[in-house]
Short mmCIF file of C-alpha atoms and ligand atoms in Angstrom, two decimals:
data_model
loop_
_atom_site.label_atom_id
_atom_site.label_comp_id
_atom_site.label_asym_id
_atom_site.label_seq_id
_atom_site.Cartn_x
_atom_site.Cartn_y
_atom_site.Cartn_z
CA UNK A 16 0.00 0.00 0.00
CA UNK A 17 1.17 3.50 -0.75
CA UNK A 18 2.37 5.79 2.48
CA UNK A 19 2.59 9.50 2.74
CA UNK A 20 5.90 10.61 3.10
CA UNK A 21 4.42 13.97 4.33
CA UNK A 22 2.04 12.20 6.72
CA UNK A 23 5.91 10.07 8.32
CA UNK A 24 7.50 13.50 8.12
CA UNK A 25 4.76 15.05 9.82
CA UNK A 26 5.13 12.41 12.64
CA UNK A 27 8.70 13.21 13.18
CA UNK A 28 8.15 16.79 13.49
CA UNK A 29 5.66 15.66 16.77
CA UNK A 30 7.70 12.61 18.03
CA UNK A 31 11.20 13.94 17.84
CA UNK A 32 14.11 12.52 15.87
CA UNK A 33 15.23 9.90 18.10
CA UNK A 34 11.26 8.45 17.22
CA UNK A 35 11.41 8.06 13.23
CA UNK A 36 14.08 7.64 11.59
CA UNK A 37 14.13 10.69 8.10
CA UNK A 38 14.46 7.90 6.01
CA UNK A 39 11.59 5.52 6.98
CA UNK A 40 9.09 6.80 4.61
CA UNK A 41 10.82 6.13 1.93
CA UNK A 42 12.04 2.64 3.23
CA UNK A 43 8.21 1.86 3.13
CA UNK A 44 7.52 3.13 0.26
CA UNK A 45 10.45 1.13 -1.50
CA UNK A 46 9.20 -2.09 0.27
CA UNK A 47 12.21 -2.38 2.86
CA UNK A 48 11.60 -3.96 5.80
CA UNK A 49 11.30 -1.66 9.28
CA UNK A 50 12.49 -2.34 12.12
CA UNK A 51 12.35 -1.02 15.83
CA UNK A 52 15.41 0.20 18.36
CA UNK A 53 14.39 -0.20 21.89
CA UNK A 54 16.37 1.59 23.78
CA UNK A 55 16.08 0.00 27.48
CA UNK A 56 18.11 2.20 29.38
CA UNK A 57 15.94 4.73 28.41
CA UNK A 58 12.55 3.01 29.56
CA UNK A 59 11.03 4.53 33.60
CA UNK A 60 8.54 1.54 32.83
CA UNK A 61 5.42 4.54 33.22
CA UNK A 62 3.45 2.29 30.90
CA UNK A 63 2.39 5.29 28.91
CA UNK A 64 2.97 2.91 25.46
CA UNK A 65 1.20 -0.04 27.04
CA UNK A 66 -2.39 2.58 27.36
CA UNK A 67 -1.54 3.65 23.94
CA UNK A 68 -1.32 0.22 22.34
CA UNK A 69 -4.87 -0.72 24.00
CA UNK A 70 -6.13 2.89 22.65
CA UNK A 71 -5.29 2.14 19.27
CA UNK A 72 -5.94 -1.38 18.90
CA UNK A 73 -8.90 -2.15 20.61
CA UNK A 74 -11.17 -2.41 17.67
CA UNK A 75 -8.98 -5.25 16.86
CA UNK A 76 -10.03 -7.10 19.77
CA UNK A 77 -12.02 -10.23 19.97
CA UNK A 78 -15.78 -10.02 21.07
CA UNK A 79 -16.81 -13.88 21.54
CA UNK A 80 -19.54 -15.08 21.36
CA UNK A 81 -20.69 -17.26 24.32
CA UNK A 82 -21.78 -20.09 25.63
CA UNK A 83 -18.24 -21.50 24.02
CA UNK A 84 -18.97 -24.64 22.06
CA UNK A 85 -18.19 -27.67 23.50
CA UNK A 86 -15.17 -29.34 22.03
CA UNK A 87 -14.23 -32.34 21.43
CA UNK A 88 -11.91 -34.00 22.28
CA UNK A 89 -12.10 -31.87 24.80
CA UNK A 90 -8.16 -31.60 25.66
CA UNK A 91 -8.69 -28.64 23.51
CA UNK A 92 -8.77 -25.75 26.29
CA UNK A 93 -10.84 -22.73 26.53
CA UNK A 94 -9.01 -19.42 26.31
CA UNK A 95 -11.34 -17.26 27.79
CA UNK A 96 -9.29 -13.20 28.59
CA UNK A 97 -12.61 -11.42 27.67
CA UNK A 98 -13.25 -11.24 31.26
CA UNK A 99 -10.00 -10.11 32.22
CA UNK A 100 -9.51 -7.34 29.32
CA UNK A 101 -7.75 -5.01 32.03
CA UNK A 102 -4.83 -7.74 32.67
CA UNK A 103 -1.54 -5.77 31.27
CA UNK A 104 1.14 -7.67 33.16
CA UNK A 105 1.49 -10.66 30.51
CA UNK A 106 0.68 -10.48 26.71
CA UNK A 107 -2.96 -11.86 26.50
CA UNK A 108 -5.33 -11.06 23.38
CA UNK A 109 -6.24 -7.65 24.84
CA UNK A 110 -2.86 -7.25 26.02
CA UNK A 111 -0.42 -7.03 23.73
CA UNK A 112 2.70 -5.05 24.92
CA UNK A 113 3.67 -4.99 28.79
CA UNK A 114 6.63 -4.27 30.81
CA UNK A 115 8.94 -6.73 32.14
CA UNK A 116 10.58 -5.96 35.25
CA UNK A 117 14.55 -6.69 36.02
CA UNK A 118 16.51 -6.09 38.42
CA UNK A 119 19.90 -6.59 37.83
CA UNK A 120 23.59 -6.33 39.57
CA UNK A 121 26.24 -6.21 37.14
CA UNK A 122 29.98 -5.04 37.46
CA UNK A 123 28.94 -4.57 41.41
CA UNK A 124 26.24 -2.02 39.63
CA UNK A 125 22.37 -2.19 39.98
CA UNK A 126 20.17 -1.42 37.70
CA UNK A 127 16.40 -1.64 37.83
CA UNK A 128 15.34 -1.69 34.13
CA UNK A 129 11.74 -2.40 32.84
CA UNK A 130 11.40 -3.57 29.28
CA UNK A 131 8.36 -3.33 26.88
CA UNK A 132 7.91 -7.14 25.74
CA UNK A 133 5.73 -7.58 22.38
CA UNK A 134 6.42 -9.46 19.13
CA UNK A 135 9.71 -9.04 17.59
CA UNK A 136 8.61 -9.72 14.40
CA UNK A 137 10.97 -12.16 12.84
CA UNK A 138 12.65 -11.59 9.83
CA UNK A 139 12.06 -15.07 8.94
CA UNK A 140 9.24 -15.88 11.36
CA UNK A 141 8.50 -19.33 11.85
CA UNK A 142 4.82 -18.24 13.26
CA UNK A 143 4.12 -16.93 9.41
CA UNK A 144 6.03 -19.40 7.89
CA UNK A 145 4.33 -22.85 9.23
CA UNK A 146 0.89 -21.95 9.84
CA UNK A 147 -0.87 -24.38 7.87
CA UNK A 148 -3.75 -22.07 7.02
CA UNK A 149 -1.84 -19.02 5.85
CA UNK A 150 -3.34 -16.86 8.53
CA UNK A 151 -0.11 -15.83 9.97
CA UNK A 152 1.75 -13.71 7.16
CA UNK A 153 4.94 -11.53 6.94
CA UNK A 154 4.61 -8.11 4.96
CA UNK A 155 7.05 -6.79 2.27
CA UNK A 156 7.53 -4.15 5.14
CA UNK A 157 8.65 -6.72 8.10
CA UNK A 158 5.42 -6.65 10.04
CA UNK A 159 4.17 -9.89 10.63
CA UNK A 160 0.02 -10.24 11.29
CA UNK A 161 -1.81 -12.68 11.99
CA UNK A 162 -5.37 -12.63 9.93
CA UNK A 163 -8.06 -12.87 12.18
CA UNK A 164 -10.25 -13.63 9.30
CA UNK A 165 -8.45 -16.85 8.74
CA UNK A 166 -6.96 -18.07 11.83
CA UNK A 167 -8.76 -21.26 13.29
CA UNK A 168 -6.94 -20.75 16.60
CA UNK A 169 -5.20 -24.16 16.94
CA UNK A 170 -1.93 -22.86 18.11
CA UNK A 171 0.99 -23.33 15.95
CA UNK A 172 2.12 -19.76 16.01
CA UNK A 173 2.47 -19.98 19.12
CA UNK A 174 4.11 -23.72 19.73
CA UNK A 175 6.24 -22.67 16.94
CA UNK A 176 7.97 -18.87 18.16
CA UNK A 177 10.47 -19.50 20.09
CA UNK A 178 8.89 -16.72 22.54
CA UNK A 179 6.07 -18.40 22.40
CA UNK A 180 3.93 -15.04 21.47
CA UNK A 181 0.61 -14.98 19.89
CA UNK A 182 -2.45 -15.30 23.01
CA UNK A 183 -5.66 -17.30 21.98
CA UNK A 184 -9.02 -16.25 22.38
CA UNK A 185 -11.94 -19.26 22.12
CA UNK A 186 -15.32 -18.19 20.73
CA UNK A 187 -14.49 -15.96 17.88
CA UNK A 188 -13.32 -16.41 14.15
CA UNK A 189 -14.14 -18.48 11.17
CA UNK A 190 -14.08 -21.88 13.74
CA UNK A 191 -17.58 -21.02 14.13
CA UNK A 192 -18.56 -21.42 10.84
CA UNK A 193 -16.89 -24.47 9.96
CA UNK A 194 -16.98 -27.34 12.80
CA UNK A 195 -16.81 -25.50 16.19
CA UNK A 196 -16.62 -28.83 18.34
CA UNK A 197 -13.94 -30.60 16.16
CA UNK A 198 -11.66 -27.72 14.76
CA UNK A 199 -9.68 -25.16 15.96
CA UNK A 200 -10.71 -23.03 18.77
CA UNK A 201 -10.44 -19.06 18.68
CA UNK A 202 -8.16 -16.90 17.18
CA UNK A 203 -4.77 -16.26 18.27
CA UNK A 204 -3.80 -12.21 19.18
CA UNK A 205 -0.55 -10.74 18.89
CA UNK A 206 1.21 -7.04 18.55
CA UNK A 207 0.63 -6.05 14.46
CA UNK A 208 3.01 -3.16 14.78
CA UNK A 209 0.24 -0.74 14.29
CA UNK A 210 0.40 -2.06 10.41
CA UNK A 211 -3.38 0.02 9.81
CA UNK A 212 -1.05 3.16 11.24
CA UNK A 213 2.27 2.67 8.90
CA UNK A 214 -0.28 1.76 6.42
CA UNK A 215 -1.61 5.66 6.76
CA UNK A 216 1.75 7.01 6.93
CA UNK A 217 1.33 7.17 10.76
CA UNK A 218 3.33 5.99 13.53
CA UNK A 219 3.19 2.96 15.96
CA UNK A 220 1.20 3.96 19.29
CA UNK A 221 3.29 2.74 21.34
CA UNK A 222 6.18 4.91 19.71
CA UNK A 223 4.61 8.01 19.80
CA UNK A 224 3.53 8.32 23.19
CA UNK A 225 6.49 7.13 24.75
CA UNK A 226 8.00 10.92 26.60
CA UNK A 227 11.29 9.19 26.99
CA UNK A 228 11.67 8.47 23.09
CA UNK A 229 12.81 4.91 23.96
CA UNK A 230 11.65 3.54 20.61
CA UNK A 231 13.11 4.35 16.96
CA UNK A 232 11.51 2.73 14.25
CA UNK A 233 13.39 3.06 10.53
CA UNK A 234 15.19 0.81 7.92
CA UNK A 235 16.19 -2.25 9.07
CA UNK A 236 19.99 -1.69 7.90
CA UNK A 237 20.07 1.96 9.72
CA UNK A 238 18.28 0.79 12.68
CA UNK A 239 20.62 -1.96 13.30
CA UNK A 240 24.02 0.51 12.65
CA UNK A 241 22.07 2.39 15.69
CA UNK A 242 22.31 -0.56 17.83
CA UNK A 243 25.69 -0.93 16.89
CA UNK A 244 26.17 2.94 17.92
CA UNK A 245 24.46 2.55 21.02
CA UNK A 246 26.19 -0.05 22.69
CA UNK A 247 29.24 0.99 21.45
CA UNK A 248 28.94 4.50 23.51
CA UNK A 249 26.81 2.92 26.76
CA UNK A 250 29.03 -0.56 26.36
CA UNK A 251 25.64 -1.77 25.93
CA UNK A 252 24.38 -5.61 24.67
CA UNK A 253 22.21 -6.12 21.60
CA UNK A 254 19.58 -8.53 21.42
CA UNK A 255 17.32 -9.52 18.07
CA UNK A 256 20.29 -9.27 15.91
CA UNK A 257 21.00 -12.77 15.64
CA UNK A 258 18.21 -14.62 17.60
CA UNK A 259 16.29 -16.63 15.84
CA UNK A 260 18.19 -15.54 12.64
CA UNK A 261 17.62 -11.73 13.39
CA UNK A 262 14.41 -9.78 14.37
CA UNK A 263 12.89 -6.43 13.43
CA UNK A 264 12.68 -5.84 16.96
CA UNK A 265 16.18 -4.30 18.58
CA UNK A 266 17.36 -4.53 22.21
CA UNK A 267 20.28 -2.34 23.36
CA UNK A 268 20.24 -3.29 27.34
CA UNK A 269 23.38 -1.50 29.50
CA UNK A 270 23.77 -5.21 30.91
CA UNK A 271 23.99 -8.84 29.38
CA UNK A 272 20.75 -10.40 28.55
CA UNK A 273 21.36 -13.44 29.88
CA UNK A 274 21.61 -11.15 33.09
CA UNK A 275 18.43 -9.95 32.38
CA UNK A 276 16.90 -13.36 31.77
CA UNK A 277 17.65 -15.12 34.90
CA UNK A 278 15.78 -12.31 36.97
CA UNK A 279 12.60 -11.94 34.88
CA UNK A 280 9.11 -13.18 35.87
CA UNK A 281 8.49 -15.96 32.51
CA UNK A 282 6.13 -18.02 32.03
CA UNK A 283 2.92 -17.75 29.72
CA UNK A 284 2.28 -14.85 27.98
CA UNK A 285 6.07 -13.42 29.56
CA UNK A 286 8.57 -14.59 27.20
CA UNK A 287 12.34 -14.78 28.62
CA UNK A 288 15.35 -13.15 26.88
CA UNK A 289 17.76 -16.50 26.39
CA UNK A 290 20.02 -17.45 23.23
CA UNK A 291 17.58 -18.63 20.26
CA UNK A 292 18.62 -20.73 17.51
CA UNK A 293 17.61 -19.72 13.77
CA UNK A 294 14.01 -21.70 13.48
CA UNK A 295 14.07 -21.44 9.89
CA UNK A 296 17.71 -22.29 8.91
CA UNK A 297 18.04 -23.46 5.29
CA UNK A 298 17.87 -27.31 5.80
CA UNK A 299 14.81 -26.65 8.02
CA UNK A 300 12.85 -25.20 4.93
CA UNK A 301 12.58 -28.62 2.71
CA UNK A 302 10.78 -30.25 5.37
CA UNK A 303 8.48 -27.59 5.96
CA UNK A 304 7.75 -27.30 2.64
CA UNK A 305 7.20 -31.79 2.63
CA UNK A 306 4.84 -31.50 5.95
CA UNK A 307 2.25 -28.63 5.09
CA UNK A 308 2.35 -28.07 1.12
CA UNK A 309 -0.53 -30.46 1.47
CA UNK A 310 -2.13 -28.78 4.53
CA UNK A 311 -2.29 -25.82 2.57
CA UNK A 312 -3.77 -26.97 -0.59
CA UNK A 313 -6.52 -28.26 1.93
CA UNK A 314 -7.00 -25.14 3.80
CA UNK A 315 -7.40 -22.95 0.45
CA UNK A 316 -10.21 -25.41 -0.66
CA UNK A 317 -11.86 -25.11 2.62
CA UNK A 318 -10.81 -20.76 2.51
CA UNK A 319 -12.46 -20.89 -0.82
CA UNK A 320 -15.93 -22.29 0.23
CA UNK A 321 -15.78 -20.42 3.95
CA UNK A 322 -14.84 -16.88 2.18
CA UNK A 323 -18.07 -17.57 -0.45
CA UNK A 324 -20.10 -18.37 2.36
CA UNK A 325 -18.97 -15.23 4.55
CA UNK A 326 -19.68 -13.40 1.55
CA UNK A 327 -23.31 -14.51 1.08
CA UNK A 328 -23.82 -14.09 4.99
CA UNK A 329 -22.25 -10.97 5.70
CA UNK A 330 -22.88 -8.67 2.86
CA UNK A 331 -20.45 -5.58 3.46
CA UNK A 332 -19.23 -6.75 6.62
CA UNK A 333 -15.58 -5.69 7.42
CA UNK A 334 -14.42 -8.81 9.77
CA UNK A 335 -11.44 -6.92 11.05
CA UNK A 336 -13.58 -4.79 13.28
CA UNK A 337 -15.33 -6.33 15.95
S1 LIG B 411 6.21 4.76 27.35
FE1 LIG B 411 8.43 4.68 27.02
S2 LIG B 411 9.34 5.08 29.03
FE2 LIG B 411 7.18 4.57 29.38
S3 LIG B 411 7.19 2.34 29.73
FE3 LIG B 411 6.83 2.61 27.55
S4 LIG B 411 8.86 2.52 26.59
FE4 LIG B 411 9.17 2.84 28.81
S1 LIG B 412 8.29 -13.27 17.83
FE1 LIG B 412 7.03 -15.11 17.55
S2 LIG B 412 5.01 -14.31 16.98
FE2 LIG B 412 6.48 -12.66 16.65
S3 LIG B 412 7.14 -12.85 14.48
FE3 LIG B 412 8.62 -14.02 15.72
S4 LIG B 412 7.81 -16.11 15.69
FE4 LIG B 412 6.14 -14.75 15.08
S1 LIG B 413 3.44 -1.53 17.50
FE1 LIG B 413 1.24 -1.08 17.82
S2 LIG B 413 0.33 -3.09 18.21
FE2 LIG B 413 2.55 -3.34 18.53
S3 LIG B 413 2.90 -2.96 20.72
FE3 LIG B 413 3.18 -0.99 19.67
S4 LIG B 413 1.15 0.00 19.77
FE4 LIG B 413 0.85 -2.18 20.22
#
């Protein structure tokens, strides 16, 4: 989709340059993937882009319908968080950045850091790349969505990050309309990088009302030599460089992250900070391509028939909006 380079140069004027990098409109507009420089030394943890992301994205959020269909088998949990919409100390599916709290002695320092956790969007996401129903995609721009139009809920992206990411929320999605006690269960919820915003030439919420400018968002290749800047000057330590083979998300921390991940609360929906493998290496690819090639020939037959019949049902209806 087009972007205004006015509209992203407008946005700098009110964020300030450490925000948006001068160059990022035109990165978008070229196709080049963006990426994000958290600066964590920066962060006093006031939660200020936490309200903004639930601002911005709430029309994104699921509205179930209940009672929940009985499943079967029923080994298949419920995910219920509509009931506990206000929870914003773990990623759930109304929840979708928090801070992470760490306190940390290093070099006979202490430091008490807190760390906005989200997706760090993959640039080779293994979320995107095996879902078998295509619901979880990667944009020519880096941002990787999951289509809550498609997604049946059954997991994968989430069995499959190595953060273990995406939330699921039972009683919504296309699972009703195709066999809601035998398949899938919900649809899963994860940070979209404000993709509707960049799409408008705007900025991530979370970026903008941050008043300590700990975020930068820009070209991947220019946001990465700023990582390399930064912890150069602070001695800091990157993270999402290499992890899983390199993320569009950017950590410069003023202490090791393996530091940082033997203090942190983890557990679901709080993902840790430890040394991650490439998911997706080369050799992995082949078999990926073996095991769901026919999944997905499957799923777009079953698409196919579902989108026809959403089509005749819902006449105008725009499913993103809930
Ligand atoms: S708004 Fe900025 S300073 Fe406040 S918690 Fe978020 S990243 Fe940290
Ligand atoms: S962090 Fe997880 S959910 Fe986000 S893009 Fe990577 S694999 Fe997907
Ligand atoms: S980029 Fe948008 S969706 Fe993602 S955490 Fe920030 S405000 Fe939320």
């Amino acid at each position: 989709m087009s972007i205004s380079r006015r509209r992203f140069l407008q946005s700098l004027a009110l964020t300030g340059l450490g925000s948006v990098l001068p160059s990022t409109a035109g990165a978008v507009a070229r196709g080049e993937e963006l990426a994000t420089l958290l600066d964590i030394g920066k962060c006093i943890g006031c939660g200020e882009c936490v309200a903004a992301c639930r601002e911005a994205n709430q029309h994104k959020y699921p509205n179930p319908q209940k009672p929940f269909p009985k499943m079967y088998p029923d080994r298949v949990k419920v995910a219920d968080w509509s009931e506990r919409q206000d929870v914003d100390d773990r990623l759930t599916p109304y929840n979708w950045l928090y801070i992470q709290y760490a306190d940390v002695t290093w070099q006979g320092r202490e430091y008490e850091l807190t760390i906005p956790r989200r997706c760090l969007h993959c640039t080779n996401p293994p979320c995107a790349n095996l879902c078998p129903w295509g619901a979880a995609l990667k944009q020519d721009n880096g941002i990787v969505r999951i289509n809550d139009t498609i997604c049946l809920g059954g997991s994968k992206c989430k069995s499959v990050c190595p953060w273990h990411i995406p939330e699921r929320q039972t009683g919504v999605g296309l699972y009703l309309q195709l066999a809601p006690s035998f398949a899938g269960n919900g649809v899963m919820y994860k940070c979209d990088r404000c993709y509707d915003r960049i799409n408008k030439g705007e900025v991530p919420a979370c970026i903008t009302a941050c008043p300590e400018n700990v975020q930068t968002i820009g070209p991947r290749s220019e946001i990465l030599a700023m990582a390399h800047e930064l912890a150069e000057k602070t001695n800091g330590f990157i993270y999402g460089e290499t992890e899983n083979g390199g993320t569009n998300t950017l950590y410069v921390s003023p202490v090791p992250f393996e530091e940082i991940d033997k203090v942190i609360d983890k557990g679901p929906g709080r993902p840790g900070f430890q040394p991650v493998d490439n998911a997706m290496a080369p050799e992995d690819k082949l078999l990926r391509a073996l095991i769901f090639a026919p999944a997905a020939g499957v799923a777009a037959g079953i698409l196919h028939t579902v989108r026809a019949l959403q089509q005749d049902d819902h006449k105008g209806d725009d499913h993103a909006k809930k």
